[in-house]
Structures are given as C-alpha cells and as structure tokens.
mmCIF file with all atom_site columns, C-alpha atoms in Angstrom:
data_model
loop_
_atom_site.group_PDB
_atom_site.id
_atom_site.type_symbol
_atom_site.label_atom_id
_atom_site.label_alt_id
_atom_site.label_comp_id
_atom_site.label_asym_id
_atom_site.label_entity_id
_atom_site.label_seq_id
_atom_site.pdbx_PDB_ins_code
_atom_site.Cartn_x
_atom_site.Cartn_y
_atom_site.Cartn_z
_atom_site.occupancy
_atom_site.B_iso_or_equiv
_atom_site.pdbx_formal_charge
_atom_site.auth_seq_id
_atom_site.auth_comp_id
_atom_site.auth_asym_id
_atom_site.auth_atom_id
_atom_site.pdbx_PDB_model_num
ATOM 1   C CA . UNK A 1 1   ? 0.000  0.000  0.000  1.00 48.00 ? 1   UNK A CA 1
ATOM 2   C CA . UNK A 1 2   ? 1.315  3.456  -0.862 1.00 52.00 ? 2   UNK A CA 1
ATOM 3   C CA . UNK A 1 3   ? 2.255  5.833  1.907  1.00 50.00 ? 3   UNK A CA 1
ATOM 4   C CA . UNK A 1 4   ? 0.350  9.088  2.139  1.00 52.00 ? 4   UNK A CA 1
ATOM 5   C CA . UNK A 1 5   ? 2.252  12.353 2.388  1.00 53.00 ? 5   UNK A CA 1
ATOM 6   C CA . UNK A 1 6   ? 1.267  12.721 6.056  1.00 53.00 ? 6   UNK A CA 1
ATOM 7   C CA . UNK A 1 7   ? 2.647  9.309  7.042  1.00 51.00 ? 7   UNK A CA 1
ATOM 8   C CA . UNK A 1 8   ? 6.309  9.015  7.947  1.00 51.00 ? 8   UNK A CA 1
ATOM 9   C CA . UNK A 1 9   ? 8.284  5.870  8.546  1.00 56.00 ? 9   UNK A CA 1
ATOM 10  C CA . UNK A 1 10  ? 10.245 5.373  11.729 1.00 53.00 ? 10  UNK A CA 1
ATOM 11  C CA . UNK A 1 11  ? 13.447 5.946  9.791  1.00 60.00 ? 11  UNK A CA 1
ATOM 12  C CA . UNK A 1 12  ? 12.304 9.457  8.803  1.00 73.00 ? 12  UNK A CA 1
ATOM 13  C CA . UNK A 1 13  ? 11.141 10.547 12.274 1.00 75.00 ? 13  UNK A CA 1
ATOM 14  C CA . UNK A 1 14  ? 14.050 11.808 14.416 1.00 73.00 ? 14  UNK A CA 1
ATOM 15  C CA . UNK A 1 15  ? 12.168 11.210 17.689 1.00 76.00 ? 15  UNK A CA 1
ATOM 16  C CA . UNK A 1 16  ? 11.342 7.635  16.695 1.00 79.00 ? 16  UNK A CA 1
ATOM 17  C CA . UNK A 1 17  ? 14.961 7.092  15.645 1.00 78.00 ? 17  UNK A CA 1
ATOM 18  C CA . UNK A 1 18  ? 16.190 8.393  19.001 1.00 74.00 ? 18  UNK A CA 1
ATOM 19  C CA . UNK A 1 19  ? 13.775 6.189  20.908 1.00 76.00 ? 19  UNK A CA 1
ATOM 20  C CA . UNK A 1 20  ? 14.754 3.156  18.841 1.00 80.00 ? 20  UNK A CA 1
ATOM 21  C CA . UNK A 1 21  ? 18.437 3.871  19.456 1.00 73.00 ? 21  UNK A CA 1
ATOM 22  C CA . UNK A 1 22  ? 17.935 4.164  23.220 1.00 71.00 ? 22  UNK A CA 1
ATOM 23  C CA . UNK A 1 23  ? 15.856 0.972  23.220 1.00 76.00 ? 23  UNK A CA 1
ATOM 24  C CA . UNK A 1 24  ? 18.639 -0.919 21.419 1.00 77.00 ? 24  UNK A CA 1
ATOM 25  C CA . UNK A 1 25  ? 21.199 0.610  23.788 1.00 68.00 ? 25  UNK A CA 1
ATOM 26  C CA . UNK A 1 26  ? 19.239 -0.630 26.811 1.00 69.00 ? 26  UNK A CA 1
ATOM 27  C CA . UNK A 1 27  ? 18.643 -4.063 25.261 1.00 73.00 ? 27  UNK A CA 1
ATOM 28  C CA . UNK A 1 28  ? 22.384 -4.406 24.647 1.00 68.00 ? 28  UNK A CA 1
ATOM 29  C CA . UNK A 1 29  ? 22.802 -4.594 28.407 1.00 62.00 ? 29  UNK A CA 1
ATOM 30  C CA . UNK A 1 30  ? 23.944 -1.053 29.024 1.00 59.00 ? 30  UNK A CA 1
ATOM 31  C CA . UNK A 1 31  ? 20.892 -0.264 31.135 1.00 59.00 ? 31  UNK A CA 1
ATOM 32  C CA . UNK A 1 32  ? 18.545 2.675  31.063 1.00 56.00 ? 32  UNK A CA 1
ATOM 33  C CA . UNK A 1 33  ? 20.057 6.086  30.478 1.00 57.00 ? 33  UNK A CA 1
ATOM 34  C CA . UNK A 1 34  ? 17.543 7.794  32.779 1.00 58.00 ? 34  UNK A CA 1
ATOM 35  C CA . UNK A 1 35  ? 20.005 7.505  35.677 1.00 58.00 ? 35  UNK A CA 1
ATOM 36  C CA . UNK A 1 36  ? 22.138 10.236 34.110 1.00 61.00 ? 36  UNK A CA 1
ATOM 37  C CA . UNK A 1 37  ? 19.526 12.892 34.799 1.00 65.00 ? 37  UNK A CA 1
ATOM 38  C CA . UNK A 1 38  ? 18.891 16.197 33.147 1.00 71.00 ? 38  UNK A CA 1
ATOM 39  C CA . UNK A 1 39  ? 21.861 17.932 34.796 1.00 74.00 ? 39  UNK A CA 1
ATOM 40  C CA . UNK A 1 40  ? 24.277 15.657 32.964 1.00 74.00 ? 40  UNK A CA 1
ATOM 41  C CA . UNK A 1 41  ? 22.504 16.168 29.654 1.00 76.00 ? 41  UNK A CA 1
ATOM 42  C CA . UNK A 1 42  ? 22.517 19.952 30.154 1.00 82.00 ? 42  UNK A CA 1
ATOM 43  C CA . UNK A 1 43  ? 26.227 19.905 30.993 1.00 82.00 ? 43  UNK A CA 1
ATOM 44  C CA . UNK A 1 44  ? 26.951 17.869 27.855 1.00 83.00 ? 44  UNK A CA 1
ATOM 45  C CA . UNK A 1 45  ? 24.898 20.315 25.779 1.00 87.00 ? 45  UNK A CA 1
ATOM 46  C CA . UNK A 1 46  ? 26.902 23.202 27.279 1.00 90.00 ? 46  UNK A CA 1
ATOM 47  C CA . UNK A 1 47  ? 30.158 21.467 26.370 1.00 90.00 ? 47  UNK A CA 1
ATOM 48  C CA . UNK A 1 48  ? 28.952 20.816 22.834 1.00 92.00 ? 48  UNK A CA 1
ATOM 49  C CA . UNK A 1 49  ? 27.937 24.454 22.503 1.00 93.00 ? 49  UNK A CA 1
ATOM 50  C CA . UNK A 1 50  ? 31.362 25.547 23.735 1.00 94.00 ? 50  UNK A CA 1
ATOM 51  C CA . UNK A 1 51  ? 33.115 23.363 21.163 1.00 94.00 ? 51  UNK A CA 1
ATOM 52  C CA . UNK A 1 52  ? 30.905 24.614 18.323 1.00 95.00 ? 52  UNK A CA 1
ATOM 53  C CA . UNK A 1 53  ? 31.519 28.241 19.312 1.00 95.00 ? 53  UNK A CA 1
ATOM 54  C CA . UNK A 1 54  ? 35.258 27.616 19.509 1.00 96.00 ? 54  UNK A CA 1
ATOM 55  C CA . UNK A 1 55  ? 35.360 26.010 16.071 1.00 95.00 ? 55  UNK A CA 1
ATOM 56  C CA . UNK A 1 56  ? 33.358 28.914 14.616 1.00 95.00 ? 56  UNK A CA 1
ATOM 57  C CA . UNK A 1 57  ? 35.813 31.412 16.140 1.00 95.00 ? 57  UNK A CA 1
ATOM 58  C CA . UNK A 1 58  ? 38.801 29.498 14.773 1.00 96.00 ? 58  UNK A CA 1
ATOM 59  C CA . UNK A 1 59  ? 37.243 29.458 11.288 1.00 96.00 ? 59  UNK A CA 1
ATOM 60  C CA . UNK A 1 60  ? 36.794 33.253 11.513 1.00 96.00 ? 60  UNK A CA 1
ATOM 61  C CA . UNK A 1 61  ? 40.468 33.570 12.502 1.00 95.00 ? 61  UNK A CA 1
ATOM 62  C CA . UNK A 1 62  ? 41.506 31.344 9.595  1.00 96.00 ? 62  UNK A CA 1
ATOM 63  C CA . UNK A 1 63  ? 39.563 33.486 7.117  1.00 96.00 ? 63  UNK A CA 1
ATOM 64  C CA . UNK A 1 64  ? 40.969 36.687 8.628  1.00 96.00 ? 64  UNK A CA 1
ATOM 65  C CA . UNK A 1 65  ? 44.521 35.361 8.379  1.00 96.00 ? 65  UNK A CA 1
ATOM 66  C CA . UNK A 1 66  ? 44.015 34.185 4.817  1.00 96.00 ? 66  UNK A CA 1
ATOM 67  C CA . UNK A 1 67  ? 42.866 37.703 3.925  1.00 96.00 ? 67  UNK A CA 1
ATOM 68  C CA . UNK A 1 68  ? 45.948 39.180 5.607  1.00 95.00 ? 68  UNK A CA 1
ATOM 69  C CA . UNK A 1 69  ? 48.264 36.749 3.821  1.00 95.00 ? 69  UNK A CA 1
ATOM 70  C CA . UNK A 1 70  ? 46.771 37.593 0.444  1.00 95.00 ? 70  UNK A CA 1
ATOM 71  C CA . UNK A 1 71  ? 47.445 41.292 1.047  1.00 95.00 ? 71  UNK A CA 1
ATOM 72  C CA . UNK A 1 72  ? 51.051 40.975 2.247  1.00 94.00 ? 72  UNK A CA 1
ATOM 73  C CA . UNK A 1 73  ? 53.474 42.984 0.139  1.00 96.00 ? 73  UNK A CA 1
ATOM 74  C CA . UNK A 1 74  ? 56.717 41.512 1.464  1.00 95.00 ? 74  UNK A CA 1
ATOM 75  C CA . UNK A 1 75  ? 58.127 38.324 2.915  1.00 95.00 ? 75  UNK A CA 1
ATOM 76  C CA . UNK A 1 76  ? 58.492 40.100 6.260  1.00 96.00 ? 76  UNK A CA 1
ATOM 77  C CA . UNK A 1 77  ? 54.778 40.968 6.361  1.00 95.00 ? 77  UNK A CA 1
ATOM 78  C CA . UNK A 1 78  ? 53.956 37.386 5.436  1.00 95.00 ? 78  UNK A CA 1
ATOM 79  C CA . UNK A 1 79  ? 56.136 36.026 8.214  1.00 96.00 ? 79  UNK A CA 1
ATOM 80  C CA . UNK A 1 80  ? 54.620 38.419 10.793 1.00 96.00 ? 80  UNK A CA 1
ATOM 81  C CA . UNK A 1 81  ? 51.092 37.419 9.780  1.00 95.00 ? 81  UNK A CA 1
ATOM 82  C CA . UNK A 1 82  ? 51.936 33.726 10.061 1.00 96.00 ? 82  UNK A CA 1
ATOM 83  C CA . UNK A 1 83  ? 53.597 34.122 13.461 1.00 97.00 ? 83  UNK A CA 1
ATOM 84  C CA . UNK A 1 84  ? 50.632 36.156 14.753 1.00 96.00 ? 84  UNK A CA 1
ATOM 85  C CA . UNK A 1 85  ? 48.252 33.471 13.501 1.00 96.00 ? 85  UNK A CA 1
ATOM 86  C CA . UNK A 1 86  ? 50.130 30.639 15.203 1.00 96.00 ? 86  UNK A CA 1
ATOM 87  C CA . UNK A 1 87  ? 50.515 32.568 18.463 1.00 97.00 ? 87  UNK A CA 1
ATOM 88  C CA . UNK A 1 88  ? 46.810 33.375 18.600 1.00 96.00 ? 88  UNK A CA 1
ATOM 89  C CA . UNK A 1 89  ? 45.853 29.803 17.674 1.00 96.00 ? 89  UNK A CA 1
ATOM 90  C CA . UNK A 1 90  ? 48.121 28.461 20.424 1.00 97.00 ? 90  UNK A CA 1
ATOM 91  C CA . UNK A 1 91  ? 46.584 30.806 22.988 1.00 97.00 ? 91  UNK A CA 1
ATOM 92  C CA . UNK A 1 92  ? 43.035 29.997 21.925 1.00 96.00 ? 92  UNK A CA 1
ATOM 93  C CA . UNK A 1 93  ? 43.565 26.233 21.872 1.00 96.00 ? 93  UNK A CA 1
ATOM 94  C CA . UNK A 1 94  ? 45.247 26.343 25.277 1.00 96.00 ? 94  UNK A CA 1
ATOM 95  C CA . UNK A 1 95  ? 42.440 28.422 26.782 1.00 96.00 ? 95  UNK A CA 1
ATOM 96  C CA . UNK A 1 96  ? 39.764 26.222 25.209 1.00 96.00 ? 96  UNK A CA 1
ATOM 97  C CA . UNK A 1 97  ? 41.376 23.041 26.479 1.00 95.00 ? 97  UNK A CA 1
ATOM 98  C CA . UNK A 1 98  ? 41.387 24.511 29.979 1.00 94.00 ? 98  UNK A CA 1
ATOM 99  C CA . UNK A 1 99  ? 37.714 25.498 29.666 1.00 94.00 ? 99  UNK A CA 1
ATOM 100 C CA . UNK A 1 100 ? 36.676 22.034 28.491 1.00 92.00 ? 100 UNK A CA 1
ATOM 101 C CA . UNK A 1 101 ? 38.652 20.285 31.237 1.00 92.00 ? 101 UNK A CA 1
ATOM 102 C CA . UNK A 1 102 ? 37.064 22.556 33.855 1.00 91.00 ? 102 UNK A CA 1
ATOM 103 C CA . UNK A 1 103 ? 33.595 22.000 32.392 1.00 89.00 ? 103 UNK A CA 1
ATOM 104 C CA . UNK A 1 104 ? 34.192 18.231 32.463 1.00 86.00 ? 104 UNK A CA 1
ATOM 105 C CA . UNK A 1 105 ? 35.302 18.298 36.087 1.00 86.00 ? 105 UNK A CA 1
ATOM 106 C CA . UNK A 1 106 ? 32.422 20.585 37.093 1.00 84.00 ? 106 UNK A CA 1
ATOM 107 C CA . UNK A 1 107 ? 29.981 18.277 35.315 1.00 79.00 ? 107 UNK A CA 1
ATOM 108 C CA . UNK A 1 108 ? 30.636 15.297 37.582 1.00 73.00 ? 108 UNK A CA 1
ATOM 109 C CA . UNK A 1 109 ? 29.309 16.720 40.869 1.00 69.00 ? 109 UNK A CA 1
ATOM 110 C CA . UNK A 1 110 ? 26.369 18.337 39.048 1.00 58.00 ? 110 UNK A CA 1
ATOM 111 C CA . UNK A 1 111 ? 25.397 15.083 37.406 1.00 55.00 ? 111 UNK A CA 1
ATOM 112 C CA . UNK A 1 112 ? 25.852 13.080 40.580 1.00 58.00 ? 112 UNK A CA 1
ATOM 113 C CA . UNK A 1 113 ? 23.612 15.299 42.728 1.00 58.00 ? 113 UNK A CA 1
ATOM 114 C CA . UNK A 1 114 ? 20.581 14.683 40.484 1.00 52.00 ? 114 UNK A CA 1
ATOM 115 C CA . UNK A 1 115 ? 21.327 10.974 40.183 1.00 52.00 ? 115 UNK A CA 1
ATOM 116 C CA . UNK A 1 116 ? 18.900 8.766  42.058 1.00 54.00 ? 116 UNK A CA 1
ATOM 117 C CA . UNK A 1 117 ? 20.920 5.619  41.509 1.00 53.00 ? 117 UNK A CA 1
ATOM 118 C CA . UNK A 1 118 ? 23.779 4.535  39.350 1.00 50.00 ? 118 UNK A CA 1
ATOM 119 C CA . UNK A 1 119 ? 23.528 1.201  37.570 1.00 50.00 ? 119 UNK A CA 1
ATOM 120 C CA . UNK A 1 120 ? 26.249 -1.285 38.236 1.00 44.00 ? 120 UNK A CA 1
#
C-alpha cells in the first residue's frame, strides 16, 4: 500500500529514531540512560555548545589570516602574519582546552547530585 504524504516511517522521524536507538542501547545490556539525569545532559549540551563556538571562532580567525596573507606585500609581512596566527591559535587552543577540562570536572558533581541511583 502506498504511503500518504502525512505518514512518515520510523526511519524518517528523528524522535522515533532516538527512541529506537535508546531501546537498542538498553537491550544491549547497558541499562537505562535515565540515571544520568537532566543535569548531565545539560552539561553535555553546554560542552557541545562551547566546542561549536570555539570552532566557529577558529574558522573566523583562519579566514581573517588568509585575507591578511593575500594582502602581504613583502616576505616580512607574510612572516609576521603567520607568526601572529600561530601565536593566537596556540593561545586559543590552550584556553579552550582549559575550559573544556574545567567543564568536564564541574559536570561530575552536578550530574551526581541529580542521580537517584547509578547502575552497576
């Protein structure tokens, strides 16, 4: 029988896909994920947001540096632009790594306080 336009299969529905994935995850013996609680999920979403924002900022820096490199008029200008790029990238990656480590460490107590029980 042909599907109507209003009908969607489970493979086209993101909610159904998510539920099916979690069901398979639980059936594989990994237990229900409800024990993690909303605090853990919110902390993971915050970390994901931080990573996405960092990547977007680095892409902006890459484009800015490419523009600078294309407008260099001497080898000295080119070298200065490259050194500035690498120094800024180093500083940003170092700072971001520190942020993500801190967020990871802060996430553990937050997730544990809303946990009713932890599966063994």
